[in-house]
mmCIF file of C-alpha atoms and ligand atoms in Angstrom:
data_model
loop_
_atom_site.group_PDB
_atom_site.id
_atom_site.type_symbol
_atom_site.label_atom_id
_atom_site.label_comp_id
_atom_site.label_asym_id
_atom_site.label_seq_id
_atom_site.Cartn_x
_atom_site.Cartn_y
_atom_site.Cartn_z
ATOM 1 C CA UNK A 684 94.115 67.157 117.495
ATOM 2 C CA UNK A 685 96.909 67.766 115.051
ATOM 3 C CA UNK A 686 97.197 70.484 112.641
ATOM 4 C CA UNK A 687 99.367 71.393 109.889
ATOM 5 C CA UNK A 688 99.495 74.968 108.350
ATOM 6 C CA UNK A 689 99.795 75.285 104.733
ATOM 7 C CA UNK A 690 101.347 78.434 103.986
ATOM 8 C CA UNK A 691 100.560 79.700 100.258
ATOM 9 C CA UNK A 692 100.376 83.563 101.486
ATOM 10 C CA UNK A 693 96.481 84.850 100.788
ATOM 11 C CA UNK A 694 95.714 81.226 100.014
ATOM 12 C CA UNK A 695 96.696 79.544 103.318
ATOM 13 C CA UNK A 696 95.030 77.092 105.536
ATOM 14 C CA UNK A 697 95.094 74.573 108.315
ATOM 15 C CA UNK A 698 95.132 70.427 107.661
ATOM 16 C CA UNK A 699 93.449 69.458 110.835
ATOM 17 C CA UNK A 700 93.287 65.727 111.940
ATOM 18 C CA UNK A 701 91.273 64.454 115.081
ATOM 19 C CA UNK A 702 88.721 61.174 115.769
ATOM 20 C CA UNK A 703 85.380 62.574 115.940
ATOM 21 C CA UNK A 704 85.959 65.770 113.834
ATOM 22 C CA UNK A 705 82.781 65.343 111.733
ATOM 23 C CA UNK A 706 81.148 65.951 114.537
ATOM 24 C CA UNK A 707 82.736 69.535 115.261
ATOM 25 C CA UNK A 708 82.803 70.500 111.501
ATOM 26 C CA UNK A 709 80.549 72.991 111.714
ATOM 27 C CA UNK A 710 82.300 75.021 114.308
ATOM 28 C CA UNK A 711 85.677 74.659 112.292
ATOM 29 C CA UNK A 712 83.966 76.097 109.332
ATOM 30 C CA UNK A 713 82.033 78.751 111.091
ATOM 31 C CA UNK A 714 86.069 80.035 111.949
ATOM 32 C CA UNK A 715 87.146 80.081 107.858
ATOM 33 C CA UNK A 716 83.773 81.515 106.815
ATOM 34 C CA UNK A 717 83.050 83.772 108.812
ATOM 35 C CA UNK A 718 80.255 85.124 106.855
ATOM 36 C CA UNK A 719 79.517 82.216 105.017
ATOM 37 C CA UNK A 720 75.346 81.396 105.990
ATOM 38 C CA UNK A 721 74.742 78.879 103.966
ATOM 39 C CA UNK A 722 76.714 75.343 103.360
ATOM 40 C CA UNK A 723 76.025 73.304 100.037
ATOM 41 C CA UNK A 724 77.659 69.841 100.676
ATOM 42 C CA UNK A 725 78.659 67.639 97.730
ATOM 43 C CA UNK A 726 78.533 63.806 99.018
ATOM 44 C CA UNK A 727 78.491 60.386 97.309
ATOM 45 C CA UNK A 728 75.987 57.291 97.419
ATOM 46 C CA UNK A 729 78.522 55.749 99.419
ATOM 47 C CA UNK A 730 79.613 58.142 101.588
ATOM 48 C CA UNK A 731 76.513 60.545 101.802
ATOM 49 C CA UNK A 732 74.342 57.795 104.008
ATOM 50 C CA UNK A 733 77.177 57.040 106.597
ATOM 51 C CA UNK A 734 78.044 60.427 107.360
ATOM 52 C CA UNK A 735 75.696 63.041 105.876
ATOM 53 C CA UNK A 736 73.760 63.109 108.484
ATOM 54 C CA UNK A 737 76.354 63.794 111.356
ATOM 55 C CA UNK A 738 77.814 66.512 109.655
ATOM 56 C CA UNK A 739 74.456 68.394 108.620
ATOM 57 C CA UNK A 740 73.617 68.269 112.583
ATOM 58 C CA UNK A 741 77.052 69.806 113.282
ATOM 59 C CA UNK A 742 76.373 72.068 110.363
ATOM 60 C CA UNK A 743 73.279 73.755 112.006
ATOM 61 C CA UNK A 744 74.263 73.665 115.419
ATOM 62 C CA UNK A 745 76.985 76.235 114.300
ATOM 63 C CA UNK A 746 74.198 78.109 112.280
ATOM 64 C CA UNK A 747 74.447 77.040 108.820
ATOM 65 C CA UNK A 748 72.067 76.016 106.612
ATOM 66 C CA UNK A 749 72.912 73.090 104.241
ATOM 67 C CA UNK A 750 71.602 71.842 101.346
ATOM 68 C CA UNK A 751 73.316 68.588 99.818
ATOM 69 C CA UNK A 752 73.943 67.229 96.152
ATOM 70 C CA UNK A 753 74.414 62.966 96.171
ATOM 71 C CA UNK A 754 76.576 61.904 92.961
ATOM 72 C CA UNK A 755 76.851 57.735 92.111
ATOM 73 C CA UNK A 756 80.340 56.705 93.748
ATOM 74 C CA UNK A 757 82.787 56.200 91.350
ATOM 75 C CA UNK A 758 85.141 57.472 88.867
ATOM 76 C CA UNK A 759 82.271 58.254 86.021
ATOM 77 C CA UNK A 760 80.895 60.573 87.830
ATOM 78 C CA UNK A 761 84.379 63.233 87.347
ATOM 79 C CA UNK A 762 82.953 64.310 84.412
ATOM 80 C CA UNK A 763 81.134 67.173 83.099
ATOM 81 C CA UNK A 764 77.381 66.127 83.141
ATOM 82 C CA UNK A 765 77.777 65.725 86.840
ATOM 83 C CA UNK A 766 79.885 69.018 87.034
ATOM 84 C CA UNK A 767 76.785 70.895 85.116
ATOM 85 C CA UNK A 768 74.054 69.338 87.114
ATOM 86 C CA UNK A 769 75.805 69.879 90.452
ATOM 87 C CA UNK A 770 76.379 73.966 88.672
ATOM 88 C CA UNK A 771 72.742 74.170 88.146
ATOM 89 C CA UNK A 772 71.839 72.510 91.572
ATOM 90 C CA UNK A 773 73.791 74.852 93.526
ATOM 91 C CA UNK A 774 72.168 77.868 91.688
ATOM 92 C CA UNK A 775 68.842 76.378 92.490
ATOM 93 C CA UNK A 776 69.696 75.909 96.257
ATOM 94 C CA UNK A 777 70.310 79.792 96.093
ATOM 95 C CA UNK A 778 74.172 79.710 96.772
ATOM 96 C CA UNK A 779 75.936 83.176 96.645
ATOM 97 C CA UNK A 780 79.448 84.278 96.622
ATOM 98 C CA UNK A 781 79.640 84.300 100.334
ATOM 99 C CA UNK A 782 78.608 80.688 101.002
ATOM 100 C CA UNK A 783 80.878 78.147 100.552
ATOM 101 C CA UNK A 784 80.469 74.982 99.427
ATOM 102 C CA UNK A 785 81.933 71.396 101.236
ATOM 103 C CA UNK A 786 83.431 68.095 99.492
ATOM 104 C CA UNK A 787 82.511 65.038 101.871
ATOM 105 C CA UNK A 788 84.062 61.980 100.404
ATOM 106 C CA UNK A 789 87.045 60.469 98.662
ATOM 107 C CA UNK A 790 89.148 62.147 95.708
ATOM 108 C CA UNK A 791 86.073 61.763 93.296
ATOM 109 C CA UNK A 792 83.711 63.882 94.946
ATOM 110 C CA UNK A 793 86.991 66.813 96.144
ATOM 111 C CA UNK A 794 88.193 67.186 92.646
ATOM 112 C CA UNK A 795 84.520 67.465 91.321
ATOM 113 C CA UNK A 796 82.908 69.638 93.808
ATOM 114 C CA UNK A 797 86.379 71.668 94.243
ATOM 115 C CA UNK A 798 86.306 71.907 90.385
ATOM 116 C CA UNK A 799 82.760 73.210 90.536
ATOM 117 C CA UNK A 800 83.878 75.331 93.680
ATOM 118 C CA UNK A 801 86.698 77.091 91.270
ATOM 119 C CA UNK A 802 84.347 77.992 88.259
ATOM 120 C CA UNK A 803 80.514 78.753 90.434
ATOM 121 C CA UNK A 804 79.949 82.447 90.437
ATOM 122 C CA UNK A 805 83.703 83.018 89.528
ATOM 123 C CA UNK A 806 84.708 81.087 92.727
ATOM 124 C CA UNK A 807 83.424 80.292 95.797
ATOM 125 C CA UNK A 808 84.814 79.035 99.105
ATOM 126 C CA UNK A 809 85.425 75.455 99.350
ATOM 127 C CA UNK A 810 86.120 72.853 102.640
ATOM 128 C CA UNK A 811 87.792 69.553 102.086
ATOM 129 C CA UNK A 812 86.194 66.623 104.433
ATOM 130 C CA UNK A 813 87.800 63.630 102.890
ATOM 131 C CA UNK A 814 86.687 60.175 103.927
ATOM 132 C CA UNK A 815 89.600 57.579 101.933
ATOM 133 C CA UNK A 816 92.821 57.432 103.217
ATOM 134 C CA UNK A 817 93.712 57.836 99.643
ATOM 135 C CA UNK A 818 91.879 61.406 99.607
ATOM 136 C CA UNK A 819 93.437 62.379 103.274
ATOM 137 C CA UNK A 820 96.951 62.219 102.404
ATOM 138 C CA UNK A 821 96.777 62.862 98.956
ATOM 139 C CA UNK A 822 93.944 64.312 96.950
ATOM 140 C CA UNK A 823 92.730 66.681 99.772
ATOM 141 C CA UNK A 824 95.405 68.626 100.062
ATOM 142 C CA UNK A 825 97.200 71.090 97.900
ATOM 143 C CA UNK A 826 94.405 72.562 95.370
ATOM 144 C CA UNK A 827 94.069 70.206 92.469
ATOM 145 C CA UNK A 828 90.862 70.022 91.428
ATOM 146 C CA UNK A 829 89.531 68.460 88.234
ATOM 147 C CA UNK A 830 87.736 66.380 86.293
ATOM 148 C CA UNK A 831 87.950 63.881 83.271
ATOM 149 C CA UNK A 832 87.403 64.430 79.709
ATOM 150 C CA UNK A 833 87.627 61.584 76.928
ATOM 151 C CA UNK A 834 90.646 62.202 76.369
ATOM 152 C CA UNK A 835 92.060 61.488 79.713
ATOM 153 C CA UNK A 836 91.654 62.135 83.312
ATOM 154 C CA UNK A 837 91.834 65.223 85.586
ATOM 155 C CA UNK A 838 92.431 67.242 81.671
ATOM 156 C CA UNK A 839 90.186 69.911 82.941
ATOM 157 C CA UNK A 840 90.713 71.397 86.428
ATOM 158 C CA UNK A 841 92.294 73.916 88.241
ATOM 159 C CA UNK A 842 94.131 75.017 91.199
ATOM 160 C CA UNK A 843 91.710 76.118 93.780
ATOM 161 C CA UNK A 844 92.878 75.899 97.414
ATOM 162 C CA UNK A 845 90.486 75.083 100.327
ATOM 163 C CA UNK A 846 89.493 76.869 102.815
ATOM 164 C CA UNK A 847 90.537 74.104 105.808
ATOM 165 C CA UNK A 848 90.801 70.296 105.567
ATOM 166 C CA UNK A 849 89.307 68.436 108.039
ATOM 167 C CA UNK A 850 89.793 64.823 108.643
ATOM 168 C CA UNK A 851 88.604 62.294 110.667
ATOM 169 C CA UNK A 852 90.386 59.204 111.129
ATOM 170 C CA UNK A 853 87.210 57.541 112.507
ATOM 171 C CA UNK A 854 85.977 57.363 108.635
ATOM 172 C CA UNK A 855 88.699 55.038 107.521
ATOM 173 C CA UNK A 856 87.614 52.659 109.869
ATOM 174 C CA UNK A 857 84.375 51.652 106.964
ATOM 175 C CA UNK A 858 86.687 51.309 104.384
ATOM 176 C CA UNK A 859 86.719 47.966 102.804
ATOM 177 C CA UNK A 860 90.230 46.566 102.592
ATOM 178 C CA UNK A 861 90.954 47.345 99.126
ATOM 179 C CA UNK A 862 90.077 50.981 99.081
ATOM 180 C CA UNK A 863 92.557 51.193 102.475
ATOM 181 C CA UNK A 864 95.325 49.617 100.219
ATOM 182 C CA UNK A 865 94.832 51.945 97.595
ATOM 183 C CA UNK A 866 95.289 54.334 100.303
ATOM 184 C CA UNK A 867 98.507 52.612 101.242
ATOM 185 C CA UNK A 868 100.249 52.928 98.231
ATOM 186 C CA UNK A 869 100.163 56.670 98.356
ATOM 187 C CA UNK A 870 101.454 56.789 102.218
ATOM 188 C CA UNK A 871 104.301 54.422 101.175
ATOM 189 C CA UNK A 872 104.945 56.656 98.394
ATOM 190 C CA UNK A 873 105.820 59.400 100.142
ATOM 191 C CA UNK A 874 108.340 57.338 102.450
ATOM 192 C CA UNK A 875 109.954 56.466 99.186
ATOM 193 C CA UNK A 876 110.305 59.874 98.059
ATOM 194 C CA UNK A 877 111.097 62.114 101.036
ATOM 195 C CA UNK A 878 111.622 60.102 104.407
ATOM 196 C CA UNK A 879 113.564 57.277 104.813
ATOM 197 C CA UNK A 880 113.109 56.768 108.325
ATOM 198 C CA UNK A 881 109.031 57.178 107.729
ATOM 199 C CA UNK A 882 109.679 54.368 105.087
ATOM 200 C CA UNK A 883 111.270 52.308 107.678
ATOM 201 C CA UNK A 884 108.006 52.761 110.124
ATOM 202 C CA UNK A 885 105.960 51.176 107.496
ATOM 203 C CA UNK A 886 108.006 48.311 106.938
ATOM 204 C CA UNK A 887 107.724 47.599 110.773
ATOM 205 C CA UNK A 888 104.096 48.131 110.983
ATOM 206 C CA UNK A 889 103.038 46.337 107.418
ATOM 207 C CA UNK A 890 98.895 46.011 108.265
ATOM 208 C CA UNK A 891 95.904 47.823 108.069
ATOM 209 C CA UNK A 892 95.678 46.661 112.168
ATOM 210 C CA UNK A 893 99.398 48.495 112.496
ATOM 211 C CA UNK A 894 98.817 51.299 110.363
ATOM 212 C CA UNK A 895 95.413 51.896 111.757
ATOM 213 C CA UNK A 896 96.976 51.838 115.631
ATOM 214 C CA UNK A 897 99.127 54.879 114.262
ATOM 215 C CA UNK A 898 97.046 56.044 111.984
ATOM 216 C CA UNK A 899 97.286 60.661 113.408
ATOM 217 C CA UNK A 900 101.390 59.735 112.930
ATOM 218 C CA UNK A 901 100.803 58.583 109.590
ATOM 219 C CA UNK A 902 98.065 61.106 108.283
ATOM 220 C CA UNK A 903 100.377 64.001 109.965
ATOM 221 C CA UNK A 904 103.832 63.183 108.332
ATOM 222 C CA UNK A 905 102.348 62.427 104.736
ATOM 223 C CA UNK A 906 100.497 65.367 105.021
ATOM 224 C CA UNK A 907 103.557 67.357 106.391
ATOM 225 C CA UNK A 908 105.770 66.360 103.189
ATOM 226 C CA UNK A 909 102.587 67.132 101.063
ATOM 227 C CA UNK A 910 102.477 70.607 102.712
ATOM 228 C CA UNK A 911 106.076 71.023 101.925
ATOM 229 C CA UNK A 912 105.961 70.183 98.758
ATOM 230 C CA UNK A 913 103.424 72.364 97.530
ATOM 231 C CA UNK A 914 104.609 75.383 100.027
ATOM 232 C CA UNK A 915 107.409 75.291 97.306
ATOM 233 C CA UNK A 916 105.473 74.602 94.065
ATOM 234 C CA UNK A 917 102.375 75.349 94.258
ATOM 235 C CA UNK A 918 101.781 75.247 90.402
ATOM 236 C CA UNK A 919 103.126 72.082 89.679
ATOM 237 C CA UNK A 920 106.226 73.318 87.834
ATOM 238 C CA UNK A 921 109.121 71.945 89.418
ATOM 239 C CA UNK A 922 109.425 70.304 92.743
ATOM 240 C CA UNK A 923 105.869 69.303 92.924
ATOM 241 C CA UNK A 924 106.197 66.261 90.444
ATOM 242 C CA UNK A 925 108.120 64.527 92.885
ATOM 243 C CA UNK A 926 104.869 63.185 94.305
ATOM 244 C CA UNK A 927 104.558 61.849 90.782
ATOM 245 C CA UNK A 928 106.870 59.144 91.475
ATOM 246 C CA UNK A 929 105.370 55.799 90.093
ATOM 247 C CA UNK A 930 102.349 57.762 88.232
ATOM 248 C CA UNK A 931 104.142 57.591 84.524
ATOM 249 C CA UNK A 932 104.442 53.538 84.248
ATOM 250 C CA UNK A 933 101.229 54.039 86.765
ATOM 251 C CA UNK A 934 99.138 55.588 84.289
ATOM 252 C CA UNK A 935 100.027 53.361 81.701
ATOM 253 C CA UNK A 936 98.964 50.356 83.474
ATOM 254 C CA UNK A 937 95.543 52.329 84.377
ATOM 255 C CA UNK A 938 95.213 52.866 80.621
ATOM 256 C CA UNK A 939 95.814 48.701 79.531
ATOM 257 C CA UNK A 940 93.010 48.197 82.146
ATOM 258 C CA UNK A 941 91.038 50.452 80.898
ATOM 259 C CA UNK A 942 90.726 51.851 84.186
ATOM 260 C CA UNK A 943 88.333 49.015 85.461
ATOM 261 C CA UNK A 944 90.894 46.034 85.958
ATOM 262 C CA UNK A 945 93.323 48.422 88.152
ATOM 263 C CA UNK A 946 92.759 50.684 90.868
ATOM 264 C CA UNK A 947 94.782 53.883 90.822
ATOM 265 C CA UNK A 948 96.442 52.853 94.097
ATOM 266 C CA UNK A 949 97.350 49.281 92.210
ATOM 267 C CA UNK A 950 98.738 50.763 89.108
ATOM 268 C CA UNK A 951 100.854 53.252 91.565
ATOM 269 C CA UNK A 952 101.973 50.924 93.449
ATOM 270 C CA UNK A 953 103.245 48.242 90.454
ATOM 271 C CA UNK A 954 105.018 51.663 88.641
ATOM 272 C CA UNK A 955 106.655 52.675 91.885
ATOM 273 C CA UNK A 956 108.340 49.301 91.392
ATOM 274 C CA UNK A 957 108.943 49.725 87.995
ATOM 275 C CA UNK A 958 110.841 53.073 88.765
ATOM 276 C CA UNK A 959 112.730 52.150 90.938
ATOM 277 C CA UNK A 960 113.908 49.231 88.786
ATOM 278 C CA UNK A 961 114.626 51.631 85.736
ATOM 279 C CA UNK A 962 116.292 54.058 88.268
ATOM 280 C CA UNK A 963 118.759 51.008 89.096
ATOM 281 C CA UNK A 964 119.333 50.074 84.966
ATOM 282 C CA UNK A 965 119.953 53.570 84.377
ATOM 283 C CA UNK A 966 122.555 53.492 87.175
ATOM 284 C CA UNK A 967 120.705 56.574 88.987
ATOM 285 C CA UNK A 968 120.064 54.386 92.291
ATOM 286 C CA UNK A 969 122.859 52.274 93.422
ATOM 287 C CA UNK A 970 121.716 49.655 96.149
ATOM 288 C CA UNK A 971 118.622 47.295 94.057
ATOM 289 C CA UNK A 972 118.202 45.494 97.063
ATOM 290 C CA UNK A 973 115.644 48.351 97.689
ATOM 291 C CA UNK A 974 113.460 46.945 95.218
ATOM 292 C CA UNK A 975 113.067 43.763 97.143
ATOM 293 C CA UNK A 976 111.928 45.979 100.271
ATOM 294 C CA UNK A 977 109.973 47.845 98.493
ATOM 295 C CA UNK A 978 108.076 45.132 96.989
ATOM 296 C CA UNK A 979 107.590 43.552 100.425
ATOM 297 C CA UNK A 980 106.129 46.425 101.898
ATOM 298 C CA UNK A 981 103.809 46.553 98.757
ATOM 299 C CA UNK A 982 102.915 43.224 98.857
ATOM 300 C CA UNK A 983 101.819 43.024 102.727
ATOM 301 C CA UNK A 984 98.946 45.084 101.476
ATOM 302 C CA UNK A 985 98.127 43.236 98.985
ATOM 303 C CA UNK A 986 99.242 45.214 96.162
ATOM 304 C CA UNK A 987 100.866 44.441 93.347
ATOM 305 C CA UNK A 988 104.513 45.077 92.260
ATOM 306 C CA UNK A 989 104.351 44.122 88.330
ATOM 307 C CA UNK A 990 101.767 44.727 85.811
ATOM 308 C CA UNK A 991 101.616 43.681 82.607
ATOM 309 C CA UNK A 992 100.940 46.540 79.954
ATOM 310 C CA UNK A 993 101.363 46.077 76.041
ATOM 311 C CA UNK A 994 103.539 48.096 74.220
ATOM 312 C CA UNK A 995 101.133 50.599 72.293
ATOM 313 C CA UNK A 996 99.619 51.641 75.871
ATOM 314 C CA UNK A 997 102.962 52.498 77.573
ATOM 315 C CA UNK A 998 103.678 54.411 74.246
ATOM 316 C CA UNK A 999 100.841 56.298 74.773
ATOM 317 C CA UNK A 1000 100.750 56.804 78.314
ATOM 318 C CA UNK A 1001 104.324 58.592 78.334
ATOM 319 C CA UNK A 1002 103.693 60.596 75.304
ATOM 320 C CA UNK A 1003 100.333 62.027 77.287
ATOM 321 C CA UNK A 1004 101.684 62.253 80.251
ATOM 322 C CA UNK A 1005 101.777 65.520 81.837
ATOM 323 C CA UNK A 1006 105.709 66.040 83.152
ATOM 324 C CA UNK A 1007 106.141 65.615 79.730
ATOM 325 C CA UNK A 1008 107.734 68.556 77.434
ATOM 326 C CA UNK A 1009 107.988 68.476 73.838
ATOM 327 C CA UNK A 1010 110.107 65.195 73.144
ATOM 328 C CA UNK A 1011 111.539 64.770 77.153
ATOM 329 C CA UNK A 1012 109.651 63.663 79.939
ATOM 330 C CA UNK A 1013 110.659 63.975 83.775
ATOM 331 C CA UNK A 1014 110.560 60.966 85.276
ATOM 332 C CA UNK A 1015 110.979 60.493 89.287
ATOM 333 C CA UNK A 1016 113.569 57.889 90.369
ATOM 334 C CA UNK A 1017 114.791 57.510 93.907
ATOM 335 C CA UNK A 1018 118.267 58.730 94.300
ATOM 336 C CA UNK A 1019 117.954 56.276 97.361
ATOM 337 C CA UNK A 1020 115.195 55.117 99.858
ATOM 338 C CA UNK A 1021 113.597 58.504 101.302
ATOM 339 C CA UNK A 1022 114.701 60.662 98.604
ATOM 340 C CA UNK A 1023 113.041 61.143 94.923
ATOM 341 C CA UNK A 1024 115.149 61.952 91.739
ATOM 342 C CA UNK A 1025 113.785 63.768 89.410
ATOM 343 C CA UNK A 1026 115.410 63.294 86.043
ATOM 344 C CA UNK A 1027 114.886 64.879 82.984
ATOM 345 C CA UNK A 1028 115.026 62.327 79.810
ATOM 346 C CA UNK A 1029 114.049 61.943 76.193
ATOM 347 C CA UNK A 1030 110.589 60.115 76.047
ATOM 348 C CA UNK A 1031 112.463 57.843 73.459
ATOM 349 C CA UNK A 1032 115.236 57.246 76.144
ATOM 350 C CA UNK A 1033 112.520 55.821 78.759
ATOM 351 C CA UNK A 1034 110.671 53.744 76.314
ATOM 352 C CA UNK A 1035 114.079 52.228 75.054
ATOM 353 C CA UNK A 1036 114.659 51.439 78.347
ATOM 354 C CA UNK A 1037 111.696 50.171 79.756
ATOM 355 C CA UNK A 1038 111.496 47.554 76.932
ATOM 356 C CA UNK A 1039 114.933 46.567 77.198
ATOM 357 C CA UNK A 1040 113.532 45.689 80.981
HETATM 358 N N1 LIG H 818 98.584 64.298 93.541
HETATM 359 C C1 LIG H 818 99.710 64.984 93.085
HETATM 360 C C2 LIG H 818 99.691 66.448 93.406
HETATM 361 O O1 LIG H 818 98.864 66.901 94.176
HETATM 362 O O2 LIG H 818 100.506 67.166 92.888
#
């Protein structure tokens, strides 16, 4: 087993990775909740049948009782319908202050069941038990919980740490291929923007079969920059938007898609590129033959390093997005490979420059 403390003073808690640890979950929980006697587990239609069950058993063999709430998997269900029915369910399953409640799934079901976590009774406990490899070195960790309104996603949320995070690496292993790459694009982000030599593993391991032989060494160090990260900005004010690298151009080529033609991971993974590239035209990263690398590693799982976005969108997107300030935005470049740039710049200054690309 490998753990990872996060250390946010009253708010602290372990990241704890280890095959088979759905299986011991209640036991883990029965040591953060001491008093805690009854679970309510937020699941998806996906997730909920492979895994429910395991984790219920583990659940009462530890003493709990559980009740469960099932949302549809996918992104429509971050959004406040779901958050008011799962409010009203846990009422009706009798939760109380000293329960806690547990998110088993991908970043969906954590940011709305941690979201319903923060605001239920005036806050509850919460457990992360994330099942994407997107959720276990990203989503799950840190205390951003949220969920969409129609004017854009993750508008409403709030920071809300968990109680522990427990993963199992076993649940990657049903992941279809496109939901691991996804995944990927995240873990290769965060060779990009704080270790070089991490960046270098991945280029020598570039498969799911690779990545999957190593797969405690590669949930442990993203998770050990994420834990970092957020050790020293917990809020989201300064150091924190590194791990926003490739998000800005990212979240414009969600938006042209209307988020149905890209994945998040996808749309990450094609502004990552685009960063980098801007980073070189703005003189701010040196060596371009990073981009070439980069785009390699991308590519060998089957993600894409350009997307094509209209005008109006990326317009949009960097006027909404959220490092932005009044007229400047801070945009994350890499100063070189394992180390992220953040850079302050007039929104104007990045558009002019992206379209001159
Ligand atoms: N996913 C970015 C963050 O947690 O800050």
């Amino acid at each position: 087993m490998k753990t990872l403390h996060v250390d946010l003073g009253s708010r602290s808690y372990d990241i704890q990775i280890d095959p088979g640890l759905l299986d011991r979950a209640g036991e883990k929980i029965r040591t953060v909740c001491p008093k805690a006697k009854r679970l309510f587990v937020v699941t998806d239609s996906n997730v909920g049948p492979l895994y429910y069950d395991r984790v219920k058993a583990s659940l009462e063999r530890s003493g709990f009782s559980s009740s469960s709430h099932v949302v549809s998997a996918g992104e429509h269900s971050k959004c406040v319908t779901e958050l008011e029915k799962l409010w009203e369910d846990m009422m009706e399953a009798g939760l109380t202050r000293t329960d806690a409640v547990v998110a088993l799934g991908g970043g969906v079901v954590g940011d709305l069941c941690g979201f319903a976590a923060s605001t239920i009774l005036r806050g509850v406990d919460f457990i992360q038990i994330p099942t994407t490899l997107l959720a276990q070195v990203d989503s799950s960790v840190g205390g951003k919980v949220a969920i969409d309104l129609a004017a854009g996603k993750n508008l409403a949320g709030a920071f809300w740490q968990p109680k522990t995070v427990l993963m199992d690496p076993e649940t990657l292993n049903t992941l279809d291929d496109q939901t691991f790459s996804d995944g990927m694009a995240e873990v290769i982000k965060y060779g990009c923007i704080a270790d070089k030599g991490f960046f270098d593993f991945l280029c020598a391991h570039p498969s799911r079969t690779e990545i999957t032989a190593n797969i405690e060494h590669v949930l442990y160090t993203c998770c050990d920059i994420k834990r970092s990260v957020v050790e020293e900005d917990e809020r989201d004010t300064g150091r924190r938007m590194i791990l926003n690298f490739g998000h800005t151009i990212g979240h414009a080529y969600e938006l042209a898609g209307n988020y149905e033609t890209w994945t998040h991971g996808q749309a990450v993974s094609a502004g990552m590129v685009a960063a980098v590239e801007l980073g070189v035209k703005l003189g701010v990263m040196e060596h371009n033959s990073e981009i070439a690398t980069l785009s390699d590693l991308l590519r060998s799982f089957h993600l894409p390093t350009h997307i094509d976005c209209d005008w109006a969108t990326m317009e949009k997107a960097v006027g909404l997005d959220k490092k932005s300030e009044g007229t400047d935005i801070t945009m994350i470049f890499l100063r070189e490979m394992g180390q992220a740039l953040p850079t302050r710049m007039g929104k104007k200054a990045v558009l002019q420059s992206l379209r001159a690309s």
